[in-house]
Amino acid sequence: MKEDLQKVAEIISNSKSMIAFTGAGISVESGIPPFRGPDGLWSRCDPKCLDLDYFHLNPKDSWLAIKSIFYDFFGEAKYNGAHKVLANFEEKGLLKAVVTQNIDNLHQEAGSKTVYEFHGNSQKLVCLQCGKNYVPSEVNLDELPPKCVNDKKILKPDFVFFGEGIPETAYRKSLQAARNADVVLVIGTTGEVMPAATIPTEAKRNGAVVIEINTEESNYTESITDFFLQGKASEILMEIDELIS
Ligand code: APR
């Protein structure tokens, strides 16, 4: 592993257009469980709470699950060493963009500036009727489903539900960044969910070196990964950051 870390540190130092592709695993050390795996969120909450049709038909039921997971739980999570190292890489000019599947806003809170949010962000709610935007602190989440002050219509978290399209700008910019990348860090993701999971593959197709950081093997490990660094994202990224600086 040690020689791999040295090699990876060298590749990152010499990269010209590196990107990071992150999933729920990068936020596990901030106290946010992953979606899949033994105590994953989908083992405690039925994914139907994030199904768009179900939400429209059962807004209160859906909101009860959404509030308990994405607002009560995520609420107090802080960014961890892994988020911070990626922000440092960007500041050093080593990282061009983070493409994240996460909606927890932790990359931005760690200081990353160029973050493409493939699945939106939980820090925004939107009125389905008039399109007015809210931040969670402006909304009383003790009365569910929350309603718009303008037209009393139901507010929806501005993150992507199953059955909903990917935000067009985030999708386009993520693809562009992947096609230009010479290195892609794939951090804490099973690679289960499309179309997000195509981003590392798109980078590989265009000649990028794939460096994967995960506690377990993923859909990428045997197929496109060039360097598989097994372990916790914050520990591995902080070691690499040390070697680089
Ligand atoms: N460090 C690195 N990787 C970790 C850590 C850690 N400390 N802890 C867990 N992991 C890895 C797991 O091994 C797994 O591969 O993180 C990954 C989490 O996988 P998922 O829960 O499937 O999360 P993700 O791949 O981001 O899911 C993609 O699915 O439900 C949708 O919209 C949701 O964005 C999410 C998408």
PDB file of C-alpha atoms and ligand atoms in Angstrom:
ATOM      1  CA  MET A   1       0.000   0.000   0.000  1.00  0.00           C
ATOM      2  CA  LYS A   2       2.860   2.344   0.904  1.00  0.00           C
ATOM      3  CA  GLU A   3       4.409   2.234  -2.562  1.00  0.00           C
ATOM      4  CA  ASP A   4       0.952   2.695  -4.082  1.00  0.00           C
ATOM      5  CA  LEU A   5       0.477   5.831  -1.983  1.00  0.00           C
ATOM      6  CA  GLN A   6       3.868   7.179  -3.161  1.00  0.00           C
ATOM      7  CA  LYS A   7       2.986   6.482  -6.784  1.00  0.00           C
ATOM      8  CA  VAL A   8      -0.481   8.026  -6.416  1.00  0.00           C
ATOM      9  CA  ALA A   9       0.974  11.132  -4.732  1.00  0.00           C
ATOM     10  CA  GLU A  10       3.337  11.519  -7.693  1.00  0.00           C
ATOM     11  CA  ILE A  11       0.527  11.064 -10.242  1.00  0.00           C
ATOM     12  CA  ILE A  12      -1.602  13.666  -8.444  1.00  0.00           C
ATOM     13  CA  SER A  13       1.322  16.137  -8.204  1.00  0.00           C
ATOM     14  CA  ASN A  14       1.952  15.839 -11.945  1.00  0.00           C
ATOM     15  CA  SER A  15      -1.742  15.924 -12.962  1.00  0.00           C
ATOM     16  CA  LYS A  16      -2.989  18.759 -15.169  1.00  0.00           C
ATOM     17  CA  SER A  17      -6.775  18.310 -15.017  1.00  0.00           C
ATOM     18  CA  MET A  18      -7.680  16.066 -12.107  1.00  0.00           C
ATOM     19  CA  ILE A  19     -11.269  15.697 -10.870  1.00  0.00           C
ATOM     20  CA  ALA A  20     -12.818  13.906  -7.909  1.00  0.00           C
ATOM     21  CA  PHE A  21     -16.027  11.868  -8.099  1.00  0.00           C
ATOM     22  CA  THR A  22     -17.511  11.364  -4.628  1.00  0.00           C
ATOM     23  CA  GLY A  23     -20.301   9.346  -3.043  1.00  0.00           C
ATOM     24  CA  ALA A  24     -21.812   8.813   0.386  1.00  0.00           C
ATOM     25  CA  GLY A  25     -18.651   7.081   1.672  1.00  0.00           C
ATOM     26  CA  ILE A  26     -16.728  10.355   1.846  1.00  0.00           C
ATOM     27  CA  SER A  27     -19.252  11.653   4.408  1.00  0.00           C
ATOM     28  CA  VAL A  28     -19.421   8.499   6.571  1.00  0.00           C
ATOM     29  CA  GLU A  29     -16.675   9.862   8.833  1.00  0.00           C
ATOM     30  CA  SER A  30     -18.835  12.961   9.309  1.00  0.00           C
ATOM     31  CA  GLY A  31     -21.477  10.711  10.871  1.00  0.00           C
ATOM     32  CA  ILE A  32     -23.726  10.321   7.809  1.00  0.00           C
ATOM     33  CA  PRO A  33     -24.368   6.631   7.086  1.00  0.00           C
ATOM     34  CA  PRO A  34     -24.028   5.391   3.507  1.00  0.00           C
ATOM     35  CA  PHE A  35     -27.160   4.423   1.577  1.00  0.00           C
ATOM     36  CA  ARG A  36     -26.129   0.804   0.974  1.00  0.00           C
ATOM     37  CA  GLY A  37     -24.329  -1.761   3.097  1.00  0.00           C
ATOM     38  CA  PRO A  38     -25.122  -3.312   6.525  1.00  0.00           C
ATOM     39  CA  ASP A  39     -26.467  -0.235   8.352  1.00  0.00           C
ATOM     40  CA  GLY A  40     -27.129   1.843   5.260  1.00  0.00           C
ATOM     41  CA  LEU A  41     -29.941   4.385   5.097  1.00  0.00           C
ATOM     42  CA  TRP A  42     -31.913   2.220   2.703  1.00  0.00           C
ATOM     43  CA  SER A  43     -32.035  -0.515   5.342  1.00  0.00           C
ATOM     44  CA  ARG A  44     -33.786   1.903   7.730  1.00  0.00           C
ATOM     45  CA  CYS A  45     -35.925   3.903   5.343  1.00  0.00           C
ATOM     46  CA  ASP A  46     -37.788   2.693   2.290  1.00  0.00           C
ATOM     47  CA  PRO A  47     -36.324   4.418  -0.816  1.00  0.00           C
ATOM     48  CA  LYS A  48     -39.937   5.069  -1.884  1.00  0.00           C
ATOM     49  CA  CYS A  49     -39.763   8.209   0.317  1.00  0.00           C
ATOM     50  CA  LEU A  50     -37.567   9.597  -2.489  1.00  0.00           C
ATOM     51  CA  ASP A  51     -39.754   8.365  -5.333  1.00  0.00           C
ATOM     52  CA  LEU A  52     -41.223  11.371  -7.127  1.00  0.00           C
ATOM     53  CA  ASP A  53     -44.666   9.818  -7.777  1.00  0.00           C
ATOM     54  CA  TYR A  54     -44.914   8.567  -4.189  1.00  0.00           C
ATOM     55  CA  PHE A  55     -43.967  12.054  -2.936  1.00  0.00           C
ATOM     56  CA  HIS A  56     -46.760  13.684  -4.955  1.00  0.00           C
ATOM     57  CA  LEU A  57     -49.328  11.132  -3.750  1.00  0.00           C
ATOM     58  CA  ASN A  58     -48.140  10.884  -0.124  1.00  0.00           C
ATOM     59  CA  PRO A  59     -46.379  14.173   0.655  1.00  0.00           C
ATOM     60  CA  LYS A  60     -46.763  13.937   4.433  1.00  0.00           C
ATOM     61  CA  ASP A  61     -45.545  10.327   4.641  1.00  0.00           C
ATOM     62  CA  SER A  62     -42.638  11.120   2.342  1.00  0.00           C
ATOM     63  CA  TRP A  63     -41.722  14.266   4.253  1.00  0.00           C
ATOM     64  CA  LEU A  64     -41.694  12.412   7.606  1.00  0.00           C
ATOM     65  CA  ALA A  65     -38.939  10.101   6.283  1.00  0.00           C
ATOM     66  CA  ILE A  66     -37.111  12.903   4.441  1.00  0.00           C
ATOM     67  CA  LYS A  67     -37.058  15.114   7.553  1.00  0.00           C
ATOM     68  CA  SER A  68     -35.754  12.382   9.836  1.00  0.00           C
ATOM     69  CA  ILE A  69     -32.931  11.395   7.485  1.00  0.00           C
ATOM     70  CA  PHE A  70     -31.908  14.471   5.556  1.00  0.00           C
ATOM     71  CA  TYR A  71     -32.687  17.274   8.003  1.00  0.00           C
ATOM     72  CA  ASP A  72     -32.635  15.941  11.565  1.00  0.00           C
ATOM     73  CA  PHE A  73     -29.709  13.619  10.841  1.00  0.00           C
ATOM     74  CA  PHE A  74     -27.641  15.506   8.270  1.00  0.00           C
ATOM     75  CA  GLY A  75     -28.300  18.756  10.099  1.00  0.00           C
ATOM     76  CA  GLU A  76     -25.353  18.709  12.467  1.00  0.00           C
ATOM     77  CA  ALA A  77     -22.839  16.830  10.260  1.00  0.00           C
ATOM     78  CA  LYS A  78     -19.512  18.646   9.786  1.00  0.00           C
ATOM     79  CA  TYR A  79     -17.047  18.175   6.925  1.00  0.00           C
ATOM     80  CA  ASN A  80     -14.162  15.750   7.616  1.00  0.00           C
ATOM     81  CA  GLY A  81     -10.477  15.461   6.614  1.00  0.00           C
ATOM     82  CA  ALA A  82     -11.336  13.958   3.238  1.00  0.00           C
ATOM     83  CA  HIS A  83     -13.499  16.936   2.206  1.00  0.00           C
ATOM     84  CA  LYS A  84     -10.771  19.278   3.486  1.00  0.00           C
ATOM     85  CA  VAL A  85      -7.957  17.619   1.511  1.00  0.00           C
ATOM     86  CA  LEU A  86      -9.982  17.907  -1.711  1.00  0.00           C
ATOM     87  CA  ALA A  87     -10.478  21.629  -0.961  1.00  0.00           C
ATOM     88  CA  ASN A  88      -6.674  21.896  -0.391  1.00  0.00           C
ATOM     89  CA  PHE A  89      -5.967  20.142  -3.702  1.00  0.00           C
ATOM     90  CA  GLU A  90      -8.236  22.673  -5.445  1.00  0.00           C
ATOM     91  CA  GLU A  91      -6.475  25.584  -3.721  1.00  0.00           C
ATOM     92  CA  LYS A  92      -3.082  24.188  -4.861  1.00  0.00           C
ATOM     93  CA  GLY A  93      -4.410  24.047  -8.420  1.00  0.00           C
ATOM     94  CA  LEU A  94      -4.290  20.234  -8.413  1.00  0.00           C
ATOM     95  CA  LEU A  95      -8.066  19.608  -8.520  1.00  0.00           C
ATOM     96  CA  LYS A  96     -10.279  21.190 -11.180  1.00  0.00           C
ATOM     97  CA  ALA A  97     -13.679  20.083  -9.865  1.00  0.00           C
ATOM     98  CA  VAL A  98     -15.531  17.816  -7.474  1.00  0.00           C
ATOM     99  CA  VAL A  99     -18.439  15.911  -9.052  1.00  0.00           C
ATOM    100  CA  THR A 100     -20.501  14.730  -6.104  1.00  0.00           C
ATOM    101  CA  GLN A 101     -23.542  12.495  -5.760  1.00  0.00           C
ATOM    102  CA  ASN A 102     -23.959  13.773  -2.203  1.00  0.00           C
ATOM    103  CA  ILE A 103     -26.548  16.373  -1.181  1.00  0.00           C
ATOM    104  CA  ASP A 104     -25.006  17.195   2.226  1.00  0.00           C
ATOM    105  CA  ASN A 105     -23.184  20.385   1.179  1.00  0.00           C
ATOM    106  CA  LEU A 106     -20.012  19.226   3.031  1.00  0.00           C
ATOM    107  CA  HIS A 107     -17.655  19.815   0.090  1.00  0.00           C
ATOM    108  CA  GLN A 108     -18.696  23.474  -0.015  1.00  0.00           C
ATOM    109  CA  GLU A 109     -18.446  23.772   3.768  1.00  0.00           C
ATOM    110  CA  ALA A 110     -14.879  22.387   3.587  1.00  0.00           C
ATOM    111  CA  GLY A 111     -13.986  25.156   1.103  1.00  0.00           C
ATOM    112  CA  SER A 112     -14.327  23.488  -2.310  1.00  0.00           C
ATOM    113  CA  LYS A 113     -15.363  26.089  -4.869  1.00  0.00           C
ATOM    114  CA  THR A 114     -16.058  24.095  -8.061  1.00  0.00           C
ATOM    115  CA  VAL A 115     -18.570  21.451  -6.999  1.00  0.00           C
ATOM    116  CA  TYR A 116     -20.983  19.889  -9.500  1.00  0.00           C
ATOM    117  CA  GLU A 117     -23.926  18.426  -7.552  1.00  0.00           C
ATOM    118  CA  PHE A 118     -25.283  15.579  -9.632  1.00  0.00           C
ATOM    119  CA  HIS A 119     -28.166  14.975  -7.228  1.00  0.00           C
ATOM    120  CA  GLY A 120     -28.805  18.529  -6.020  1.00  0.00           C
ATOM    121  CA  ASN A 121     -28.468  19.849  -2.485  1.00  0.00           C
ATOM    122  CA  SER A 122     -30.541  19.389   0.676  1.00  0.00           C
ATOM    123  CA  GLN A 123     -29.908  23.021   1.718  1.00  0.00           C
ATOM    124  CA  LYS A 124     -32.543  24.255  -0.710  1.00  0.00           C
ATOM    125  CA  LEU A 125     -36.322  23.678  -0.835  1.00  0.00           C
ATOM    126  CA  VAL A 126     -38.521  24.755  -3.721  1.00  0.00           C
ATOM    127  CA  CYS A 127     -42.234  25.452  -4.178  1.00  0.00           C
ATOM    128  CA  LEU A 128     -43.606  23.073  -6.803  1.00  0.00           C
ATOM    129  CA  GLN A 129     -46.122  25.708  -7.908  1.00  0.00           C
ATOM    130  CA  CYS A 130     -44.383  29.086  -8.053  1.00  0.00           C
ATOM    131  CA  GLY A 131     -40.743  27.946  -7.883  1.00  0.00           C
ATOM    132  CA  LYS A 132     -39.892  30.103  -4.841  1.00  0.00           C
ATOM    133  CA  ASN A 133     -36.679  28.881  -3.144  1.00  0.00           C
ATOM    134  CA  TYR A 134     -36.237  28.458   0.610  1.00  0.00           C
ATOM    135  CA  VAL A 135     -33.367  27.438   2.914  1.00  0.00           C
ATOM    136  CA  PRO A 136     -34.300  24.934   5.666  1.00  0.00           C
ATOM    137  CA  SER A 137     -34.048  27.588   8.424  1.00  0.00           C
ATOM    138  CA  GLU A 138     -36.850  29.593   6.730  1.00  0.00           C
ATOM    139  CA  VAL A 139     -39.241  26.635   6.910  1.00  0.00           C
ATOM    140  CA  ASN A 140     -41.019  25.103   9.903  1.00  0.00           C
ATOM    141  CA  LEU A 141     -40.306  21.386   9.490  1.00  0.00           C
ATOM    142  CA  ASP A 142     -42.490  20.560  12.490  1.00  0.00           C
ATOM    143  CA  GLU A 143     -45.532  21.036  10.283  1.00  0.00           C
ATOM    144  CA  LEU A 144     -45.303  18.546   7.414  1.00  0.00           C
ATOM    145  CA  PRO A 145     -45.523  18.803   4.511  1.00  0.00           C
ATOM    146  CA  PRO A 146     -44.061  22.354   4.541  1.00  0.00           C
ATOM    147  CA  LYS A 147     -46.042  24.860   2.459  1.00  0.00           C
ATOM    148  CA  CYS A 148     -45.114  27.873   0.353  1.00  0.00           C
ATOM    149  CA  VAL A 149     -45.928  31.248   1.983  1.00  0.00           C
ATOM    150  CA  ASN A 150     -47.105  32.547  -1.423  1.00  0.00           C
ATOM    151  CA  ASP A 151     -49.566  29.899  -2.564  1.00  0.00           C
ATOM    152  CA  LYS A 152     -49.680  27.287   0.251  1.00  0.00           C
ATOM    153  CA  LYS A 153     -48.437  24.621  -2.186  1.00  0.00           C
ATOM    154  CA  ILE A 154     -46.101  21.837  -1.003  1.00  0.00           C
ATOM    155  CA  LEU A 155     -42.351  22.472  -0.837  1.00  0.00           C
ATOM    156  CA  LYS A 156     -39.959  19.825  -2.163  1.00  0.00           C
ATOM    157  CA  PRO A 157     -36.291  19.451  -1.167  1.00  0.00           C
ATOM    158  CA  ASP A 158     -34.226  20.588  -4.151  1.00  0.00           C
ATOM    159  CA  PHE A 159     -32.414  17.286  -4.486  1.00  0.00           C
ATOM    160  CA  VAL A 160     -33.026  14.654  -7.140  1.00  0.00           C
ATOM    161  CA  PHE A 161     -35.686  12.052  -6.405  1.00  0.00           C
ATOM    162  CA  PHE A 162     -35.828   8.671  -8.072  1.00  0.00           C
ATOM    163  CA  GLY A 163     -37.722   9.234 -11.299  1.00  0.00           C
ATOM    164  CA  GLU A 164     -36.485  12.813 -11.576  1.00  0.00           C
ATOM    165  CA  GLY A 165     -33.973  14.170 -14.115  1.00  0.00           C
ATOM    166  CA  ILE A 166     -30.405  15.221 -13.275  1.00  0.00           C
ATOM    167  CA  PRO A 167     -29.894  19.030 -13.101  1.00  0.00           C
ATOM    168  CA  GLU A 168     -28.893  19.845 -16.684  1.00  0.00           C
ATOM    169  CA  THR A 169     -25.987  22.216 -15.906  1.00  0.00           C
ATOM    170  CA  ALA A 170     -24.433  19.866 -13.333  1.00  0.00           C
ATOM    171  CA  TYR A 171     -24.722  16.949 -15.763  1.00  0.00           C
ATOM    172  CA  ARG A 172     -23.185  18.856 -18.683  1.00  0.00           C
ATOM    173  CA  LYS A 173     -20.310  20.294 -16.646  1.00  0.00           C
ATOM    174  CA  SER A 174     -19.591  16.933 -14.972  1.00  0.00           C
ATOM    175  CA  LEU A 175     -19.365  15.184 -18.339  1.00  0.00           C
ATOM    176  CA  GLN A 176     -17.128  17.934 -19.714  1.00  0.00           C
ATOM    177  CA  ALA A 177     -14.825  17.738 -16.664  1.00  0.00           C
ATOM    178  CA  ALA A 178     -14.687  13.927 -16.943  1.00  0.00           C
ATOM    179  CA  ARG A 179     -13.784  14.100 -20.651  1.00  0.00           C
ATOM    180  CA  ASN A 180     -10.955  16.562 -19.919  1.00  0.00           C
ATOM    181  CA  ALA A 181      -9.628  14.750 -16.864  1.00  0.00           C
ATOM    182  CA  ASP A 182      -6.172  13.135 -16.835  1.00  0.00           C
ATOM    183  CA  VAL A 183      -6.765  11.734 -13.316  1.00  0.00           C
ATOM    184  CA  VAL A 184     -10.046  10.905 -11.558  1.00  0.00           C
ATOM    185  CA  LEU A 185     -10.238  10.216  -7.823  1.00  0.00           C
ATOM    186  CA  VAL A 186     -13.246   7.928  -7.197  1.00  0.00           C
ATOM    187  CA  ILE A 187     -14.052   8.215  -3.508  1.00  0.00           C
ATOM    188  CA  GLY A 188     -16.638   6.356  -1.406  1.00  0.00           C
ATOM    189  CA  THR A 189     -19.136   5.166  -3.984  1.00  0.00           C
ATOM    190  CA  THR A 190     -20.568   1.786  -5.003  1.00  0.00           C
ATOM    191  CA  GLY A 191     -21.076   3.027  -8.567  1.00  0.00           C
ATOM    192  CA  GLU A 192     -24.625   1.646  -8.398  1.00  0.00           C
ATOM    193  CA  VAL A 193     -26.701   4.609  -9.502  1.00  0.00           C
ATOM    194  CA  MET A 194     -26.983   5.814 -13.093  1.00  0.00           C
ATOM    195  CA  PRO A 195     -26.340   8.147 -14.780  1.00  0.00           C
ATOM    196  CA  ALA A 196     -23.959   9.461 -12.062  1.00  0.00           C
ATOM    197  CA  ALA A 197     -21.967   6.220 -12.130  1.00  0.00           C
ATOM    198  CA  THR A 198     -20.948   6.846 -15.769  1.00  0.00           C
ATOM    199  CA  ILE A 199     -18.714   9.816 -14.829  1.00  0.00           C
ATOM    200  CA  PRO A 200     -15.596   7.814 -13.826  1.00  0.00           C
ATOM    201  CA  THR A 201     -16.106   5.527 -16.837  1.00  0.00           C
ATOM    202  CA  GLU A 202     -16.290   8.564 -19.139  1.00  0.00           C
ATOM    203  CA  ALA A 203     -13.005   9.854 -17.687  1.00  0.00           C
ATOM    204  CA  LYS A 204     -11.361   6.433 -18.149  1.00  0.00           C
ATOM    205  CA  ARG A 205     -12.613   6.269 -21.747  1.00  0.00           C
ATOM    206  CA  ASN A 206     -10.795   9.540 -22.375  1.00  0.00           C
ATOM    207  CA  GLY A 207      -7.517   8.269 -20.955  1.00  0.00           C
ATOM    208  CA  ALA A 208      -7.717   9.294 -17.289  1.00  0.00           C
ATOM    209  CA  VAL A 209      -5.897   7.356 -14.570  1.00  0.00           C
ATOM    210  CA  VAL A 210      -8.527   6.042 -12.104  1.00  0.00           C
ATOM    211  CA  ILE A 211      -7.538   6.197  -8.428  1.00  0.00           C
ATOM    212  CA  GLU A 212     -10.187   4.631  -6.203  1.00  0.00           C
ATOM    213  CA  ILE A 213     -10.466   5.138  -2.432  1.00  0.00           C
ATOM    214  CA  ASN A 214     -13.003   2.911  -0.706  1.00  0.00           C
ATOM    215  CA  THR A 215     -13.282   0.666   2.345  1.00  0.00           C
ATOM    216  CA  GLU A 216     -14.678  -2.078   0.057  1.00  0.00           C
ATOM    217  CA  GLU A 217     -14.446  -3.016  -3.610  1.00  0.00           C
ATOM    218  CA  SER A 218     -17.043  -1.345  -5.841  1.00  0.00           C
ATOM    219  CA  ASN A 219     -18.435  -1.730  -9.370  1.00  0.00           C
ATOM    220  CA  TYR A 220     -15.322   0.109 -10.572  1.00  0.00           C
ATOM    221  CA  THR A 221     -12.572  -1.848  -8.812  1.00  0.00           C
ATOM    222  CA  GLU A 222     -12.267  -4.808 -11.202  1.00  0.00           C
ATOM    223  CA  SER A 223     -13.377  -2.892 -14.302  1.00  0.00           C
ATOM    224  CA  ILE A 224     -11.761   0.564 -14.579  1.00  0.00           C
ATOM    225  CA  THR A 225      -9.720   1.206 -11.407  1.00  0.00           C
ATOM    226  CA  ASP A 226      -5.943   1.590 -11.895  1.00  0.00           C
ATOM    227  CA  PHE A 227      -5.032   2.139  -8.219  1.00  0.00           C
ATOM    228  CA  PHE A 228      -7.319   0.758  -5.495  1.00  0.00           C
ATOM    229  CA  LEU A 229      -6.485   2.282  -2.090  1.00  0.00           C
ATOM    230  CA  GLN A 230      -8.535   0.342   0.436  1.00  0.00           C
ATOM    231  CA  GLY A 231      -9.401   2.232   3.610  1.00  0.00           C
ATOM    232  CA  LYS A 232     -11.148   5.259   5.032  1.00  0.00           C
ATOM    233  CA  ALA A 233     -11.290   8.287   2.772  1.00  0.00           C
ATOM    234  CA  SER A 234     -10.011  10.807   5.342  1.00  0.00           C
ATOM    235  CA  GLU A 235      -7.053   8.636   6.444  1.00  0.00           C
ATOM    236  CA  ILE A 236      -5.917   7.864   2.887  1.00  0.00           C
ATOM    237  CA  LEU A 237      -6.418  11.395   1.536  1.00  0.00           C
ATOM    238  CA  MET A 238      -4.600  12.974   4.483  1.00  0.00           C
ATOM    239  CA  GLU A 239      -1.667  10.572   3.937  1.00  0.00           C
ATOM    240  CA  ILE A 240      -1.528  11.481   0.245  1.00  0.00           C
ATOM    241  CA  ASP A 241      -1.747  15.185   1.103  1.00  0.00           C
ATOM    242  CA  GLU A 242       1.224  14.743   3.478  1.00  0.00           C
ATOM    243  CA  LEU A 243       3.271  13.002   0.784  1.00  0.00           C
ATOM    244  CA  ILE A 244       2.483  15.785  -1.697  1.00  0.00           C
ATOM    245  CA  SER A 245       3.262  18.669   0.633  1.00  0.00           C
TER     246      SER A 245
HETATM  247  N1  APR B   1     -14.259   5.824   3.314  1.00  0.00           N
HETATM  248  C1  APR B   1     -14.368   5.488   1.992  1.00  0.00           C
HETATM  249  N2  APR B   1     -15.412   4.787   1.480  1.00  0.00           N
HETATM  250  C2  APR B   1     -16.378   4.404   2.354  1.00  0.00           C
HETATM  251  C3  APR B   1     -16.331   4.700   3.740  1.00  0.00           C
HETATM  252  C4  APR B   1     -15.217   5.448   4.209  1.00  0.00           C
HETATM  253  N3  APR B   1     -15.080   5.775   5.513  1.00  0.00           N
HETATM  254  N4  APR B   1     -17.454   4.172   4.334  1.00  0.00           N
HETATM  255  C5  APR B   1     -18.162   3.581   3.350  1.00  0.00           C
HETATM  256  N5  APR B   1     -17.518   3.705   2.168  1.00  0.00           N
HETATM  257  C6  APR B   1     -17.969   3.245   0.835  1.00  0.00           C
HETATM  258  C7  APR B   1     -18.748   1.950   0.818  1.00  0.00           C
HETATM  259  O1  APR B   1     -17.866   0.830   0.726  1.00  0.00           O
HETATM  260  C8  APR B   1     -19.576   2.111  -0.468  1.00  0.00           C
HETATM  261  O2  APR B   1     -18.851   1.680  -1.607  1.00  0.00           O
HETATM  262  O3  APR B   1     -18.874   4.222   0.356  1.00  0.00           O
HETATM  263  C9  APR B   1     -19.786   3.625  -0.562  1.00  0.00           C
HETATM  264  C10 APR B   1     -21.204   4.041  -0.218  1.00  0.00           C
HETATM  265  O4  APR B   1     -22.036   3.509  -1.228  1.00  0.00           O
HETATM  266  P1  APR B   1     -23.565   3.979  -1.346  1.00  0.00           P
HETATM  267  O5  APR B   1     -24.190   3.983   0.003  1.00  0.00           O
HETATM  268  O6  APR B   1     -24.178   3.171  -2.441  1.00  0.00           O
HETATM  269  O7  APR B   1     -23.457   5.502  -1.762  1.00  0.00           O
HETATM  270  P2  APR B   1     -23.325   6.109  -3.217  1.00  0.00           P
HETATM  271  O8  APR B   1     -22.451   5.244  -4.086  1.00  0.00           O
HETATM  272  O9  APR B   1     -22.948   7.521  -3.067  1.00  0.00           O
HETATM  273  O10 APR B   1     -24.845   6.039  -3.757  1.00  0.00           O
HETATM  274  C11 APR B   1     -25.128   6.716  -4.957  1.00  0.00           C
HETATM  275  O11 APR B   1     -27.472   6.275  -4.556  1.00  0.00           O
HETATM  276  O12 APR B   1     -29.383   6.254  -3.253  1.00  0.00           O
HETATM  277  C12 APR B   1     -28.673   6.975  -4.189  1.00  0.00           C
HETATM  278  O13 APR B   1     -28.839   9.274  -4.497  1.00  0.00           O
HETATM  279  C13 APR B   1     -28.255   8.321  -3.673  1.00  0.00           C
HETATM  280  O14 APR B   1     -26.299   9.600  -4.289  1.00  0.00           O
HETATM  281  C14 APR B   1     -26.741   8.335  -3.838  1.00  0.00           C
HETATM  282  C15 APR B   1     -26.517   7.265  -4.895  1.00  0.00           C
END
